[in-house]
CSV table of C-alpha atoms in Angstrom, one decimal:
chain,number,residue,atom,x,y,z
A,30,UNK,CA,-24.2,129.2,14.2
A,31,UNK,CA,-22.0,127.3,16.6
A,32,UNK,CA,-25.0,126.6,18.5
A,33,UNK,CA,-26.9,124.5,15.7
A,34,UNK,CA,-22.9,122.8,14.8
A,35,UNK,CA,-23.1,121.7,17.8
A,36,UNK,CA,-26.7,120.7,18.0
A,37,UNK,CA,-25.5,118.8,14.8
A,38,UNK,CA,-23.0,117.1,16.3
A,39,UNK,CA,-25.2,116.1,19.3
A,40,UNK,CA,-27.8,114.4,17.5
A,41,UNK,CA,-25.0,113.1,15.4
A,42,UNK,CA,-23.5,111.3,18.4
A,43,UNK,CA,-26.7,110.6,19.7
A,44,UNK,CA,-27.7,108.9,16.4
A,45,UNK,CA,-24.0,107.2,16.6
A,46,UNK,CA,-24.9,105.6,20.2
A,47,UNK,CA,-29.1,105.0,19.3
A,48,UNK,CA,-28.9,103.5,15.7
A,49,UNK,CA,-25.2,103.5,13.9
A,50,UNK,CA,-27.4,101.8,10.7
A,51,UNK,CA,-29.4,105.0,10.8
A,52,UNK,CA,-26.8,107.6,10.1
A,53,UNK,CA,-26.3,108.8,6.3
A,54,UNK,CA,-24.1,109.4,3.5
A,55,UNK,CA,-25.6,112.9,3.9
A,56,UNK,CA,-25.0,113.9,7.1
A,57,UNK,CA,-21.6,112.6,6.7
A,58,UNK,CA,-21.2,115.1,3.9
A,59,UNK,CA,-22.4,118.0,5.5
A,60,UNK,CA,-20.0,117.4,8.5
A,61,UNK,CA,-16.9,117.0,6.2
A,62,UNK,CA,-18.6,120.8,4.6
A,63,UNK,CA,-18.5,122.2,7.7
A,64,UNK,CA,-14.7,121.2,8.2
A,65,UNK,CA,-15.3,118.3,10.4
A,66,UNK,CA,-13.3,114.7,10.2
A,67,UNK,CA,-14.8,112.1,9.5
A,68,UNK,CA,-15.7,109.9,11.9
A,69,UNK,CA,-13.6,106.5,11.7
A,70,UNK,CA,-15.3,103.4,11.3
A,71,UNK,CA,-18.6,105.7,10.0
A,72,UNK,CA,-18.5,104.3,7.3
A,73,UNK,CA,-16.9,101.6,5.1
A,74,UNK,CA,-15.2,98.7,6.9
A,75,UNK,CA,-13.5,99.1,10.2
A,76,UNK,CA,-10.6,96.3,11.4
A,77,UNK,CA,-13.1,94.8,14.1
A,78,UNK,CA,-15.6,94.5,11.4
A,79,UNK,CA,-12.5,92.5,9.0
A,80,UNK,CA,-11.5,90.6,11.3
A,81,UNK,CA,-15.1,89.5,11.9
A,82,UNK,CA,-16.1,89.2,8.7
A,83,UNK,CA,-12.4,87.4,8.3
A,84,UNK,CA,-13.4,85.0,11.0
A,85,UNK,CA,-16.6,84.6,9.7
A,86,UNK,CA,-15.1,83.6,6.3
A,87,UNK,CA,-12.6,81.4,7.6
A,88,UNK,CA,-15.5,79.4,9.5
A,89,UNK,CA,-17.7,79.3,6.6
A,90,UNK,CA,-14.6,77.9,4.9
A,91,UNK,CA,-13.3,75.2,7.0
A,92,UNK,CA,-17.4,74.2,7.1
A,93,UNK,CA,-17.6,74.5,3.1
A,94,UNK,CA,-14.2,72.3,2.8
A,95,UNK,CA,-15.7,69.8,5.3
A,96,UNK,CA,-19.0,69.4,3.9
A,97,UNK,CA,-17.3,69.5,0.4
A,98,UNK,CA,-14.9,66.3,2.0
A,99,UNK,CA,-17.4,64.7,3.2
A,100,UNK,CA,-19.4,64.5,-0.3
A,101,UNK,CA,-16.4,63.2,-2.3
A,102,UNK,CA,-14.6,61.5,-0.1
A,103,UNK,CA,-15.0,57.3,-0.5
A,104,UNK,CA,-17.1,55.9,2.1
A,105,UNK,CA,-15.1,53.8,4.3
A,106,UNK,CA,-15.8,50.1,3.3
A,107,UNK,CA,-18.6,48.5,6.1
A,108,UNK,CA,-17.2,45.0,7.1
A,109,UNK,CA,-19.2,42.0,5.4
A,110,UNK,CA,-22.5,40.7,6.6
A,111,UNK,CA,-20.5,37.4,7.7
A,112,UNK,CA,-18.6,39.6,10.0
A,113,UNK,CA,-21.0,41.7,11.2
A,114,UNK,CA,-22.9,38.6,12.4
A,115,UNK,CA,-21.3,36.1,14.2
A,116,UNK,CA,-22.1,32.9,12.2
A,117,UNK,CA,-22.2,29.6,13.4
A,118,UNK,CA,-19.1,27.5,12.5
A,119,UNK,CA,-19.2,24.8,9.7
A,120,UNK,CA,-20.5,22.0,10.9
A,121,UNK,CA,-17.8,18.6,10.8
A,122,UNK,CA,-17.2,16.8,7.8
A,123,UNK,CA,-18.9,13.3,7.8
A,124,UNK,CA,-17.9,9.9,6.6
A,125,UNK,CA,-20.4,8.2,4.4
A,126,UNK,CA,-21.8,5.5,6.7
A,127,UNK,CA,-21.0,2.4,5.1
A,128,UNK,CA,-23.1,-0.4,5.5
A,129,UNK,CA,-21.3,-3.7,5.6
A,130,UNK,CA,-23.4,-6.7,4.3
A,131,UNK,CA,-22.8,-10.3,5.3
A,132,UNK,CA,-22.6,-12.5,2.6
A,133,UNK,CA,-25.1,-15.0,3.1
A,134,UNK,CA,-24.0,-18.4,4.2
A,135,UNK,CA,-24.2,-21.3,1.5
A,136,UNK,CA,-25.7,-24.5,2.6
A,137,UNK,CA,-23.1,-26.9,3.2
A,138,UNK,CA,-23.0,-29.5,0.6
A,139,UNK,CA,-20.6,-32.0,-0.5
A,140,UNK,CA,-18.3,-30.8,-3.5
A,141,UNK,CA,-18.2,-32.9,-6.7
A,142,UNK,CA,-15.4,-35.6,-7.0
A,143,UNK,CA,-12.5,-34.5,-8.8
A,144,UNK,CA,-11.8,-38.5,-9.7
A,145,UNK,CA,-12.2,-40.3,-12.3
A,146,UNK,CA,-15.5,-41.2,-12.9
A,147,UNK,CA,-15.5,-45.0,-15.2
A,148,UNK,CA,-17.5,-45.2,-11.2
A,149,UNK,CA,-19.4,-42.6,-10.3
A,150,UNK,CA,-18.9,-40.4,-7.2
A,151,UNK,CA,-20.3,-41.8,-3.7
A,152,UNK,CA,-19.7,-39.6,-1.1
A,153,UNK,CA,-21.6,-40.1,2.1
A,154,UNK,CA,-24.0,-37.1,2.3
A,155,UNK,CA,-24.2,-35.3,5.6
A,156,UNK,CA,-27.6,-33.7,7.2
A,157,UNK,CA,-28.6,-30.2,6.7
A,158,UNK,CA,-29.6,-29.6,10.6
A,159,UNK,CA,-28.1,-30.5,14.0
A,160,UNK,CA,-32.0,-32.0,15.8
A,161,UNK,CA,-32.3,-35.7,15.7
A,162,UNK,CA,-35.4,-35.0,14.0
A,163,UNK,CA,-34.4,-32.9,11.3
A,164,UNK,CA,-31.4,-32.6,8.6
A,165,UNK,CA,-28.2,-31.3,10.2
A,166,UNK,CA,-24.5,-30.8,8.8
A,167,UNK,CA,-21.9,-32.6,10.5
A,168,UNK,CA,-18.3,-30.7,11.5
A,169,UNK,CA,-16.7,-33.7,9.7
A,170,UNK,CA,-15.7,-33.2,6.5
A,171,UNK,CA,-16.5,-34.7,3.3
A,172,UNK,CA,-13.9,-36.2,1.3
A,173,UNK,CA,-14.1,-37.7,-2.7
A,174,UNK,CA,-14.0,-41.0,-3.2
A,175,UNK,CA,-10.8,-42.6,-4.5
A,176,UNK,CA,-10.7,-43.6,-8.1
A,177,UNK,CA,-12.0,-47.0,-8.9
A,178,UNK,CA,-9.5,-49.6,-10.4
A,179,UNK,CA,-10.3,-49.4,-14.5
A,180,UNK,CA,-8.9,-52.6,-16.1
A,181,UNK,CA,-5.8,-52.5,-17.9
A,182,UNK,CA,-7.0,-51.2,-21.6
A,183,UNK,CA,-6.1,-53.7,-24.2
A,184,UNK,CA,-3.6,-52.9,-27.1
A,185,UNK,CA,-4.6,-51.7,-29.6
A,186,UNK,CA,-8.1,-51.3,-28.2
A,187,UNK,CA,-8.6,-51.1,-24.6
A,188,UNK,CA,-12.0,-52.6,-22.8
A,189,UNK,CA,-14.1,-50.6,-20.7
A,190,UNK,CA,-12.7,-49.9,-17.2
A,191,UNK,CA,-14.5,-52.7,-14.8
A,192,UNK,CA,-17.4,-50.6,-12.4
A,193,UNK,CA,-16.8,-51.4,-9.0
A,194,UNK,CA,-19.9,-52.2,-6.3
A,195,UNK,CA,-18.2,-50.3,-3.9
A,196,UNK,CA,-16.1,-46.9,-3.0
A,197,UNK,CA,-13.6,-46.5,-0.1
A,198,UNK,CA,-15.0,-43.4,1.7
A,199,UNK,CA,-11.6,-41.3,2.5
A,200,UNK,CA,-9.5,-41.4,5.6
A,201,UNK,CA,-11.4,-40.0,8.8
A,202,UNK,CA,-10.1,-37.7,11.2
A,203,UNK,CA,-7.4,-38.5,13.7
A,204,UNK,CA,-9.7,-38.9,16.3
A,205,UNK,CA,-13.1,-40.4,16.1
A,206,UNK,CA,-15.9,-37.3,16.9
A,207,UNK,CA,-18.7,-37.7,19.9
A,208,UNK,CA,-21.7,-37.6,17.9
A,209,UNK,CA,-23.5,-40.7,16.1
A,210,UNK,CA,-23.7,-39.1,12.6
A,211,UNK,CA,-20.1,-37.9,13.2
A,212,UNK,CA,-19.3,-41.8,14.0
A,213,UNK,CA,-20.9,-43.3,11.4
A,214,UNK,CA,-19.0,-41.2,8.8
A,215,UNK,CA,-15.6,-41.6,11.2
A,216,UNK,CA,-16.2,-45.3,10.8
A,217,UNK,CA,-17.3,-45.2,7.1
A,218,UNK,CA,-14.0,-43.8,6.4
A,219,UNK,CA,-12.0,-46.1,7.9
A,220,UNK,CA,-14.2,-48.9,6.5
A,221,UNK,CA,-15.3,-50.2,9.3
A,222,UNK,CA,-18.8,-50.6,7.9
A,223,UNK,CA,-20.8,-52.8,11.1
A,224,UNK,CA,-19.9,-49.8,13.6
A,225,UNK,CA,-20.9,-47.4,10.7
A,226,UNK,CA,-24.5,-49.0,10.2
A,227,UNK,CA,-25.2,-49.3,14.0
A,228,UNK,CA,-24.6,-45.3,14.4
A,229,UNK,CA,-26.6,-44.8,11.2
A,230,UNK,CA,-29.2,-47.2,12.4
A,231,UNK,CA,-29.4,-45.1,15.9
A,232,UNK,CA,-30.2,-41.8,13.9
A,233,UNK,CA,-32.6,-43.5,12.1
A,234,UNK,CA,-34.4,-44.5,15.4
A,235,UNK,CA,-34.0,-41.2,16.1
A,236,UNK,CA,-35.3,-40.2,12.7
A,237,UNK,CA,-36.6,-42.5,9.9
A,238,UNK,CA,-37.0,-39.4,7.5
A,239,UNK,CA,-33.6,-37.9,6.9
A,240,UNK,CA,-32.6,-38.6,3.2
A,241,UNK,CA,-29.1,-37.8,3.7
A,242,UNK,CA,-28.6,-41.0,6.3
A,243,UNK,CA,-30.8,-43.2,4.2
A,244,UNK,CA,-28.5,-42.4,1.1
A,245,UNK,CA,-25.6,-43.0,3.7
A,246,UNK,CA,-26.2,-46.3,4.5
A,247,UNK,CA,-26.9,-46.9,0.6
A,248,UNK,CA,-23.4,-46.2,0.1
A,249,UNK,CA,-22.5,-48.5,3.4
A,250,UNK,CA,-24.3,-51.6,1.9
A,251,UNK,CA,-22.7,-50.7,-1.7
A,252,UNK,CA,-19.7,-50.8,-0.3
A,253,UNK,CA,-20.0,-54.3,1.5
A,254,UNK,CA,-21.5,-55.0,-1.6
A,255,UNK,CA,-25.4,-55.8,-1.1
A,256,UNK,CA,-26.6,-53.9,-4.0
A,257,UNK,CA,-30.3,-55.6,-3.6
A,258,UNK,CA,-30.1,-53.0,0.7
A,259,UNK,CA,-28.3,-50.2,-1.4
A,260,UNK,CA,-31.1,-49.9,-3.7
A,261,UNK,CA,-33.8,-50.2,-1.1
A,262,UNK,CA,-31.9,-47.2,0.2
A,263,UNK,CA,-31.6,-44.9,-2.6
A,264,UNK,CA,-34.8,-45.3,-3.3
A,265,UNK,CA,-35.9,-44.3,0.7
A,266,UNK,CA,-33.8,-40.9,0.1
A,267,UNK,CA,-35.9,-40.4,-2.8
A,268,UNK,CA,-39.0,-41.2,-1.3
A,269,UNK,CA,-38.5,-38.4,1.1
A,270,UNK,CA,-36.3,-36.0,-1.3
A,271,UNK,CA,-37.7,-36.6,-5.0
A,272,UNK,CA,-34.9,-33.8,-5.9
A,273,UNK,CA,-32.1,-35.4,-4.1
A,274,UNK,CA,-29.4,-35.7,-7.1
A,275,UNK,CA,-26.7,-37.5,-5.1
A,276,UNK,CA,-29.4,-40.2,-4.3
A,277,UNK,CA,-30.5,-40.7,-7.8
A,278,UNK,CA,-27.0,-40.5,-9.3
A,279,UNK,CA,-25.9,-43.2,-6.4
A,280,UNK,CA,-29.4,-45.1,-6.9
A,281,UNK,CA,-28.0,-45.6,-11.0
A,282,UNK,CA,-24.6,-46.8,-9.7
A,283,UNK,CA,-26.3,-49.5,-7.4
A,284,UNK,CA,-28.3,-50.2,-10.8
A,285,UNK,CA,-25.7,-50.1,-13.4
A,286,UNK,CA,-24.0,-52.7,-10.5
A,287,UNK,CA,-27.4,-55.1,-10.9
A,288,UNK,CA,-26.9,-55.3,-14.9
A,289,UNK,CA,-30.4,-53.0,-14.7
A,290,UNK,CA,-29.0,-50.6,-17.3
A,291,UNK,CA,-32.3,-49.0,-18.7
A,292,UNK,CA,-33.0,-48.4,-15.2
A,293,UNK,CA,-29.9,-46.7,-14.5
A,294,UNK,CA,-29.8,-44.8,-17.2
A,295,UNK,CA,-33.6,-43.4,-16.3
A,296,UNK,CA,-31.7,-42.1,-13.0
A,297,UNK,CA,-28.9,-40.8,-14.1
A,298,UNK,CA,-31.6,-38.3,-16.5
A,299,UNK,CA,-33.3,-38.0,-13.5
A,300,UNK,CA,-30.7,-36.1,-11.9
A,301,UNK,CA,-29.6,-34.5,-14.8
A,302,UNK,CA,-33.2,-33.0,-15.3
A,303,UNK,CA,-31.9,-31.4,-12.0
A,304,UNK,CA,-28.9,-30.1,-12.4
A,305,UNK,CA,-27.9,-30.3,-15.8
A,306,UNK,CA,-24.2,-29.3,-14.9
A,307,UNK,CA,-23.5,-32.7,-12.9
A,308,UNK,CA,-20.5,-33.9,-14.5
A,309,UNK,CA,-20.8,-37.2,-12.7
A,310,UNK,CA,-24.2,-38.0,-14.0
A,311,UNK,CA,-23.0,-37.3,-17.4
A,312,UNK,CA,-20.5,-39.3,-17.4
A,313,UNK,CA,-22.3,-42.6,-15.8
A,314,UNK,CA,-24.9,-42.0,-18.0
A,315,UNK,CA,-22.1,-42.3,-20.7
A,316,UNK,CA,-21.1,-45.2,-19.6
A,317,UNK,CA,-24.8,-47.0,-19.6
A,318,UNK,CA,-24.8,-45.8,-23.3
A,319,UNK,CA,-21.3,-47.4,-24.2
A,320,UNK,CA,-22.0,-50.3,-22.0
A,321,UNK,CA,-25.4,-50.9,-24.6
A,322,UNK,CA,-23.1,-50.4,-27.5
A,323,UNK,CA,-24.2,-47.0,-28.5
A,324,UNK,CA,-20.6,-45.3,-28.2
A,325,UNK,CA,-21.5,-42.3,-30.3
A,326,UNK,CA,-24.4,-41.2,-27.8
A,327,UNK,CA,-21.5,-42.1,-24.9
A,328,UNK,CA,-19.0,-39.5,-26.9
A,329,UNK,CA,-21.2,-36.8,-27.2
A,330,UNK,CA,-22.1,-37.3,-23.3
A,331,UNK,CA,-18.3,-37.3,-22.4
A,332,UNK,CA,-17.8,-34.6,-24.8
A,333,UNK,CA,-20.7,-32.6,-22.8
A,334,UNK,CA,-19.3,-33.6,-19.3
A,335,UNK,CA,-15.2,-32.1,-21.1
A,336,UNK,CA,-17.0,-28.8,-21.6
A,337,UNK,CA,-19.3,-28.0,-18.7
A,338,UNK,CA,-15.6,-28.9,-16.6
A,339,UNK,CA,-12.7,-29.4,-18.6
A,340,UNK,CA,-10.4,-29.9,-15.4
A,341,UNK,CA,-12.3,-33.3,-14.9
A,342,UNK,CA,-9.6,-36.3,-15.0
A,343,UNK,CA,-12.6,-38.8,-15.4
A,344,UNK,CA,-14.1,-37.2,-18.3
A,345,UNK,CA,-11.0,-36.9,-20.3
A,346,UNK,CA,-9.7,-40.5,-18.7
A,347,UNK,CA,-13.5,-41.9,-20.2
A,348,UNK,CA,-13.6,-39.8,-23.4
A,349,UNK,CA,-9.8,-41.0,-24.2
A,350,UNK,CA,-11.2,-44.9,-24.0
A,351,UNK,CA,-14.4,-44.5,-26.4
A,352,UNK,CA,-12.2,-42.3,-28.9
A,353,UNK,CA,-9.6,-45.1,-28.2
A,354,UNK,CA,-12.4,-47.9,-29.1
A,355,UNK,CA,-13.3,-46.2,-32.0
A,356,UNK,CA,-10.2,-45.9,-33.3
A,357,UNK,CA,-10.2,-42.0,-33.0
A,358,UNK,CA,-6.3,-41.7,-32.7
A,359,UNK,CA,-5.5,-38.3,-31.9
A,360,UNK,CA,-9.0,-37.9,-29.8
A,361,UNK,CA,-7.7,-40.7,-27.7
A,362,UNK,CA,-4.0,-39.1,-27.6
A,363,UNK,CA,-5.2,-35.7,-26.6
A,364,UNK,CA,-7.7,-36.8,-24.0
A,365,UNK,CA,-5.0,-39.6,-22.0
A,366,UNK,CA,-2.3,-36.9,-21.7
A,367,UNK,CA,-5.1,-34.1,-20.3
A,368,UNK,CA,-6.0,-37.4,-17.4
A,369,UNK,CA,-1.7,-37.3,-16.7
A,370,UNK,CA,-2.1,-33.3,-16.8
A,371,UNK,CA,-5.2,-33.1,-14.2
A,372,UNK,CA,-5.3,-36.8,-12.3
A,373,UNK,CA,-1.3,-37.7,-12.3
A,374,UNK,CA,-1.4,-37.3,-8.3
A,375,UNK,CA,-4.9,-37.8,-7.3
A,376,UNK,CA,-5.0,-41.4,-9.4
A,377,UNK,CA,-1.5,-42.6,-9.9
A,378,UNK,CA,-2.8,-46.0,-9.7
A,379,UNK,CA,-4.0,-45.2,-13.6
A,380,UNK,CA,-0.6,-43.4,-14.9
A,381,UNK,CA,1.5,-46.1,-15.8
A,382,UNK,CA,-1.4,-47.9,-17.6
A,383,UNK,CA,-2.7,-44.5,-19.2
A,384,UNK,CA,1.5,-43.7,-20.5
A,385,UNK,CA,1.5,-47.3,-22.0
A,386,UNK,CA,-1.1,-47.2,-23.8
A,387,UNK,CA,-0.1,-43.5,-25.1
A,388,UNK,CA,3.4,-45.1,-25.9
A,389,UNK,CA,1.2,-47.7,-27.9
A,390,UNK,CA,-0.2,-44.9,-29.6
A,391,UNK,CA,2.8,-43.7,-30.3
A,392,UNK,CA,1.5,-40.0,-28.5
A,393,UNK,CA,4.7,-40.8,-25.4
């Protein structure tokens, strides 16, 4: 009996050592029958095995809470594309290029006489270009011819303000210039009209078809008083510039000087036709249609020239006379007191005739 106990307990062990998993509930029972412990750790768990399977736990744990972390927690925030690659700074802000435009230069010509006009304006022209052989401007500057001497009007009714033949060119510079056309209009100023025509005469050598230095020496031989060599002059500048206003307006002066007043008048529409704003052609014409006794025709011109420039001391100095003429009272008033307004200093030759004849009219 001992012998198979202990053959029992041999192939027990042996079964203990070769394949623990292989041992059984029932040989573990037949053991405890025969009065035998109980292995430890033959069953059930052992402490190695709980700590193990404690180990074990903990591992699978820490992975399950990391995974678990990893699942819910936020992703971190990834830094913006414009961070991530390095983009190219801004480039400068830039002015607007501003392009700066020249005005364009106005060709010289000579500006309108402020004077009275009972005579009308004769201002020596200068040439458009600097050749001999062409139009040039001169640096000398053109100056308005002083007013002519109007008669003293009668009272009640004053006459019509004499026309002269001739206009005193204004002062010339201090020193006399090196040119000939700047000569000629340094000597016309001074009146020195012989030393004028022989420096026209040489740019007419020079070049026989400049309209402005033909219509110059018009105004030289008006001024001397042969109307008969003005003429022949205006009439030259036209010739070569058929739209030359200055020449026909100063070619009706010469005319009006003649007694040729149909003639004159034809002009004066002339350069109207042109340039319908020329206050001096309106008002000569004016005066050709008073001078042939048609003074309504010559109020409704002066009225024309008061409108198209109402700061003109001739117009209003011409207008006041016809209205005066005719008897127009307050007309005549209003129109002598705009002359002292606007020509006081540039004609005070006229005030004291112009404030005694508004004393007359009881308008003082």
């Amino acid at each position: 009996m001992s012998l198979i106990l202990d053959a029992l307990r041999r192939r027990s062990a042996a079964r203990e050592y070769d394949d623990p998993s292989a041992q059984t509930a029932r040989t573990d029972r037949v053991l405890a029958t025969l009065g035998y412990r109980r292995r430890a750790g033959s069953g059930g768990l052992t402490p190695n095995r709980l700590i193990a399977y404690a180990g074990i736990a903990v591992a699978l744990g820490f992975v399950g809470l990391w995974v678990i972390v990893a699942i819910f927690s936020p992703a971190p925030p990834g830094r913006p594309a414009a961070q991530r690659t390095a983009s190219a700074p801004p480039p400068p802000p830039t002015v607007p290029s501003t392009t700066v435009v020249e005005p364009a230069r106005p060709e010289t010509t000579q500006p309108a006489s402020p004077l009275p006009v009972a005579t009308p304006s004769a201002t020596p022209e200068s040439p458009s270009t600097t050749a001999p052989t062409t139009r040039r401007s001169p640096q000398v500057p053109s100056a308005p011819v002083p007013p002519p001497r109007a008669s003293t009007p009668r009272s009640p009714v004053p006459r019509e303000p004499d026309v002269p033949a001739a206009s005193t060119p204004a002062p010339g510079p201090t020193a006399p210039p090196t040119d000939h056309f700047g000569l000629a209009l340094y000597y016309q100023r001074i009146s020195d009209f012989d030393n004028a025509l022989t420096q026209y005469r040489v740019l007419l050598d020079q070049n026989d078809s400049s309209a402005e230095v033909h219509n110059n020496v018009g105004l030289v031989y008006r001024e001397r008083g042969q109307l008969d060599q003005a003429i022949r002059e205006f009439q030259r500048a036209i010739e070569i510039d058929p739209k030359y206003v200055r020449a026909h307006n100063n070619l009706g002066v010469a005319l009006m000087g003649s007694n040729r007043l149909d003639a004159a008048a034809a002009e004066f529409r002339v350069a109207l036709a042109a340039d319908p704003r020329n206050v001096e052609s309106i008002v000569n014409l004016a005066l050709v249609q008073k001078a042939g006794g048609r003074g309504a025709d010559a109020r409704d011109l002066l009225l024309r020239a008061v409108s198209v420039d109402a700061r003109s001391p001739g117009a209003h100095y011409n207008l006041a006379l016809v209205a005066d003429e005719a008897g127009e009272v307050s007309m005549a008033i209003e129109h002598y007191r705009a002359f002292l307004k606007l020509g006081a200093v540039t004609h005070a030759d006229l005030v004291a005739r112009v404030r005694a004849r508004l004393a007359a009219l009881g308008g003082a």
